[in-house]
Amino acid sequence: MSAADRPVGHEAVLERLESFARSVAAGNDDLLHHAHLMAGPAGVGKFRVALWWASLLKCRQAGGCGGSCESCRLVNAGVHPDLELIEVSADSKAGVIGIGQIRGDRERRIPGLIQRMALKPLQPGPRIAIIRDAHAMTPEAQNSALKLLEEPPGFAVIVLVADNVSALLPTVRSRCQLLRFGALSEEELARILAEDGRTREEATAAAAIARGSAARALDYDAEGLAEREELLLGFEQARHDREALEPFVLELAGLKAKGYGLGEILQWQLEKVEAGLGGKVSEGSERLREILDGLSANDIERLVDDAGRIHRTIAMLDRNANAKIALRDLLLNMGH
């Protein structure tokens, strides 16, 4: 990705960021706030926008080069000397951004973000730090970052990218200019998928069920769509057929990404609730669409109760409950 690759969607946010970049290119640095919080649902392209904006800020033409200049190419490769990317470390068992990544480790002489941001920019434009999944920062890491967010050294810009704003300390949020992202429309998702090389039919089907998430839509290639359909049809059959229940429990329990299987089923259940309320039936599969078409307001109470059961089962599995027992109990009690 480069300055030439303007992200799809979030038009108001993009226009605002482009205005900031043009001001920097014109030498009006005072108009640029030093800390920004890009917040919104997971998978809607917040990190992509952050990287794109970094490309604009470092480009002498604010992206007018079409992504061909050396600065844009370096940002695109993630190796620009004035760009710092902070994310959850691969060796973090807890899946967090720790205080060491922000403050550094003096004993081992490993500089953290604070020390690296104190360096002067090597090329025109600001030094830029992007903290991906900022909601994963520990409270200690967030507190360590406060001074940097409030008074960054020299000409610097810090961008926090977060799915869950409530996980950030109020003191962190108050120091940032909020840029709020929403879900992408089906048309925008279809454009993203078309650019990824999907056929029009695949793009339309995936966009219809992705619920505004580009990341989720990109997971739905032709094979992924077929697997999802079979999973949800298997779920519907297991709810009513005791002989099909046990094999389905074993299949679902065997999924390594158990959040994927039950997560898809929960989204499907919510789609059924919407259909029962007379909402738009966006399901791309003909067989699944027939199920949605057959639902009415008389089914709402049962559908909502079942969605609650699925949600509670996901929570149980997150607490390492026995997957087979939890899933068997779920299916035996669905609709009762």
XYZ file of C-alpha atoms in Angstrom:
336
model
C 0.000 0.000 0.000
C 1.152 3.536 -0.698
C -0.125 7.087 -0.775
C -1.711 6.237 -4.114
C -3.856 3.513 -2.555
C -6.572 5.598 -0.935
C -8.536 3.344 1.422
C -12.154 2.548 0.670
C -14.817 4.029 2.951
C -14.616 6.352 5.980
C -14.741 9.340 3.645
C -15.117 12.021 6.315
C -12.094 10.697 8.211
C -9.987 10.446 5.053
C -10.795 14.005 3.992
C -9.816 15.284 7.410
C -6.512 13.403 7.341
C -5.763 14.597 3.809
C -6.313 18.163 4.977
C -3.786 17.650 7.783
C -1.260 16.201 5.321
C -1.653 19.123 2.928
C -1.045 21.536 5.824
C 2.162 19.714 6.755
C 3.335 19.713 3.140
C 2.699 23.473 3.018
C 4.749 24.018 6.172
C 1.787 24.686 8.483
C 2.842 22.182 11.128
C 0.986 23.945 13.937
C -2.353 22.765 12.538
C -1.437 19.114 13.124
C -2.474 17.599 16.444
C 0.231 15.384 17.926
C -1.909 12.437 19.140
C -4.797 10.720 17.370
C -7.063 7.831 18.365
C -8.530 5.861 15.459
C -11.376 3.919 17.048
C -14.084 1.668 15.690
C -15.107 -1.938 15.025
C -12.476 -4.565 14.305
C -11.627 -5.256 10.680
C -12.917 -2.014 9.126
C -9.494 -0.770 7.980
C -8.314 1.510 10.789
C -4.696 0.322 10.653
C -4.715 0.551 6.858
C -5.866 4.169 7.141
C -3.179 4.894 9.748
C -0.432 3.553 7.483
C -1.859 5.379 4.470
C -1.868 8.626 6.445
C 1.737 8.055 7.520
C 2.563 7.796 3.839
C 0.873 11.135 3.161
C 2.594 12.867 6.074
C 6.056 11.780 4.950
C 5.467 12.413 1.247
C 6.739 15.828 0.099
C 3.767 16.037 -2.232
C 1.218 14.794 0.359
C 0.523 11.789 -1.851
C 0.681 13.730 -5.123
C 3.561 11.528 -6.226
C 1.115 8.676 -6.778
C 3.057 6.528 -4.336
C 6.180 6.512 -6.506
C 8.558 8.493 -4.280
C 11.156 6.873 -2.051
C 9.401 8.000 1.129
C 6.103 6.391 0.136
C 7.857 3.155 -0.834
C 9.619 3.001 2.540
C 6.380 3.552 4.458
C 4.710 0.931 2.290
C 7.425 -1.565 3.237
C 7.196 -0.597 6.912
C 10.883 0.353 7.032
C 10.777 4.137 6.888
C 13.353 5.486 9.387
C 10.817 7.981 10.757
C 8.050 5.419 11.275
C 7.613 3.324 14.437
C 5.113 0.443 14.451
C 4.121 -0.957 17.852
C 1.929 -4.052 18.077
C 1.392 -7.118 20.221
C 4.643 -9.043 20.276
C 4.608 -12.533 18.774
C 6.106 -13.912 21.993
C 3.521 -12.237 24.251
C 1.643 -15.153 25.803
C -0.928 -12.789 27.265
C -1.484 -11.048 23.913
C -0.671 -7.604 25.278
C 1.552 -4.629 24.528
C 3.768 -4.414 27.587
C 5.461 -1.535 29.325
C 8.849 -2.619 27.927
C 7.696 -1.826 24.385
C 6.866 1.720 25.476
C 9.480 2.481 28.128
C 12.269 0.159 26.965
C 14.572 -2.087 28.984
C 17.526 -0.222 30.490
C 19.259 -3.313 31.839
C 19.305 -4.964 28.416
C 19.844 -1.612 26.686
C 16.768 -2.032 24.504
C 15.157 1.323 23.639
C 11.396 1.619 23.803
C 9.025 3.831 21.872
C 9.728 6.810 24.143
C 13.462 6.752 23.380
C 12.986 6.164 19.651
C 10.472 8.987 19.296
C 12.989 11.375 20.888
C 15.157 11.084 17.767
C 14.865 13.843 15.195
C 13.148 13.014 11.876
C 15.664 12.022 9.217
C 13.407 13.114 6.372
C 10.882 15.938 5.904
C 7.726 15.600 7.936
C 7.140 14.287 11.457
C 8.336 11.187 13.215
C 5.317 8.915 13.355
C 4.360 6.155 15.776
C 1.422 3.841 15.099
C 0.304 1.679 18.031
C -1.758 -1.094 16.512
C -4.348 -2.716 18.804
C -3.723 0.010 21.360
C -6.525 -1.506 23.458
C -4.083 -4.362 24.162
C -1.708 -2.073 26.060
C -1.427 -2.965 29.722
C -2.367 -0.221 32.214
C 1.345 0.130 32.983
C 2.157 0.603 29.300
C -0.622 3.168 28.940
C 0.569 5.137 31.940
C 4.096 5.050 30.568
C 2.852 6.484 27.272
C 1.009 9.417 28.872
C 3.912 11.853 28.781
C 4.648 10.945 25.169
C 1.021 11.556 24.202
C 0.834 14.860 26.017
C 4.198 16.334 25.029
C 5.852 14.362 22.231
C 9.451 15.415 21.585
C 10.020 17.643 18.586
C 7.846 17.190 15.531
C 6.076 13.893 16.209
C 2.679 12.279 15.615
C 1.365 9.302 17.581
C -1.587 7.287 16.284
C -3.432 4.816 18.508
C -5.542 2.259 16.647
C -8.137 0.631 18.900
C -11.174 -1.630 18.580
C -12.234 -1.217 22.205
C -11.915 2.369 23.407
C -13.151 1.464 26.890
C -9.965 -0.564 27.391
C -7.958 2.668 27.241
C -7.469 4.788 30.342
C -9.490 8.042 30.392
C -6.204 9.922 30.710
C -4.993 8.320 27.468
C -8.229 9.052 25.606
C -8.282 12.670 26.746
C -4.855 13.331 25.243
C -5.877 12.138 21.775
C -7.951 13.618 19.000
C -10.661 11.049 18.312
C -11.260 9.800 14.766
C -14.285 7.528 14.843
C -14.683 4.715 12.289
C -17.893 2.876 11.477
C -18.772 -0.323 9.670
C -18.219 -0.413 5.911
C -21.220 -0.609 3.608
C -21.862 -3.653 1.441
C -20.982 -1.585 -1.629
C -17.649 -0.558 -0.094
C -16.867 -4.137 0.902
C -17.696 -5.339 -2.602
C -15.215 -2.754 -4.000
C -12.491 -3.987 -1.665
C -13.154 -7.586 -2.648
C -13.204 -6.729 -6.348
C -9.801 -5.067 -5.946
C -8.662 -8.305 -4.301
C -9.586 -10.197 -7.462
C -12.888 -11.742 -6.382
C -15.593 -12.401 -8.917
C -18.626 -10.159 -8.722
C -20.728 -13.041 -7.394
C -18.209 -13.918 -4.656
C -17.746 -10.276 -3.704
C -21.486 -9.672 -3.403
C -22.048 -12.803 -1.326
C -19.134 -12.134 1.033
C -20.025 -8.455 1.463
C -23.602 -9.353 2.372
C -22.587 -11.449 5.384
C -19.447 -9.653 6.571
C -21.342 -7.137 8.738
C -19.222 -4.185 7.728
C -15.830 -5.821 8.316
C -13.323 -5.894 5.463
C -11.167 -8.397 7.349
C -14.114 -10.778 7.681
C -15.149 -10.272 4.071
C -11.633 -11.058 2.823
C -11.760 -14.370 4.710
C -14.768 -15.393 2.655
C -13.331 -16.690 -0.581
C -15.329 -19.294 -2.525
C -14.096 -22.080 -0.249
C -14.713 -20.033 2.887
C -18.269 -19.229 1.812
C -18.977 -22.919 1.181
C -17.522 -23.924 4.558
C -19.588 -21.305 6.338
C -22.767 -22.477 4.616
C -22.140 -26.083 5.601
C -21.373 -25.051 9.194
C -24.644 -23.137 9.553
C -26.722 -25.810 7.805
C -25.106 -28.399 10.060
C -26.050 -26.278 13.055
C -29.671 -26.051 11.917
C -29.844 -29.804 11.386
C -28.201 -30.630 14.735
C -30.787 -28.503 16.551
C -33.598 -30.764 15.348
C -31.956 -34.138 14.654
C -30.464 -35.992 17.635
C -28.548 -38.323 15.304
C -26.833 -35.347 13.678
C -26.116 -33.657 17.022
C -23.146 -35.731 18.183
C -21.163 -35.581 14.911
C -21.739 -31.827 14.748
C -20.572 -31.367 18.349
C -17.367 -33.231 17.502
C -16.872 -31.127 14.361
C -17.407 -27.857 16.182
C -15.261 -28.868 19.159
C -12.508 -29.906 16.767
C -12.163 -26.452 15.260
C -8.891 -24.974 16.451
C -10.314 -21.469 16.197
C -13.378 -22.317 18.299
C -14.263 -18.633 18.335
C -14.655 -18.852 14.554
C -17.217 -21.657 14.609
C -19.389 -20.333 17.417
C -18.788 -16.737 16.389
C -20.252 -17.493 12.981
C -23.211 -19.261 14.565
C -23.870 -16.320 16.895
C -23.826 -13.890 13.956
C -26.186 -16.209 12.095
C -28.539 -16.252 15.090
C -28.544 -12.447 15.188
C -29.293 -12.417 11.459
C -32.299 -14.625 12.201
C -33.499 -12.174 14.844
C -33.260 -9.319 12.321
C -35.122 -11.367 9.724
C -37.862 -12.187 12.237
C -38.264 -8.468 12.909
C -38.735 -7.832 9.203
C -35.216 -6.563 8.560
C -33.278 -6.961 5.330
C -32.290 -10.528 4.556
C -28.753 -10.122 3.219
C -27.651 -13.752 3.344
C -25.856 -14.683 0.118
C -26.634 -18.412 0.234
C -29.953 -19.482 -1.270
C -30.426 -22.335 1.218
C -29.719 -20.113 4.199
C -31.852 -17.313 2.783
C -34.818 -19.707 2.676
C -34.455 -20.251 6.434
C -34.436 -16.509 7.066
C -37.441 -15.961 4.817
C -39.442 -18.419 6.901
C -38.985 -16.541 10.186
C -41.571 -14.201 11.687
C -42.146 -12.028 14.744
C -43.589 -15.084 16.493
C -40.068 -16.558 16.578
C -38.333 -13.540 18.148
C -38.418 -14.582 21.816
C -36.997 -18.013 21.033
C -34.338 -16.600 18.699
C -33.183 -14.050 21.269
C -33.020 -16.705 23.993
C -30.948 -18.930 21.721
C -28.583 -16.057 20.896
C -28.071 -15.569 24.630
C -27.278 -19.276 25.058
C -24.681 -19.127 22.277
C -23.096 -16.025 23.787
C -22.869 -17.699 27.208
C -21.337 -20.804 25.643
C -18.662 -18.704 23.937
C -17.876 -17.145 27.335
C -17.644 -20.612 28.909
C -15.230 -21.815 26.236
C -13.135 -18.693 26.723
C -12.825 -19.815 30.354
C -11.576 -23.231 29.152
C -14.768 -25.177 29.819
C -15.016 -28.671 28.317
C -15.888 -27.898 24.689
C -17.836 -31.100 23.949
C -20.010 -30.854 27.061
C -20.675 -27.119 26.607
C -21.597 -27.505 22.930
C -23.769 -30.571 23.535
C -25.700 -28.734 26.274
C -26.108 -25.747 23.972
C -27.634 -27.722 21.134
C -29.867 -29.818 23.400
C -31.364 -26.665 24.911
C -31.733 -24.596 21.748
C -35.335 -23.540 21.252
C -36.508 -24.929 24.594
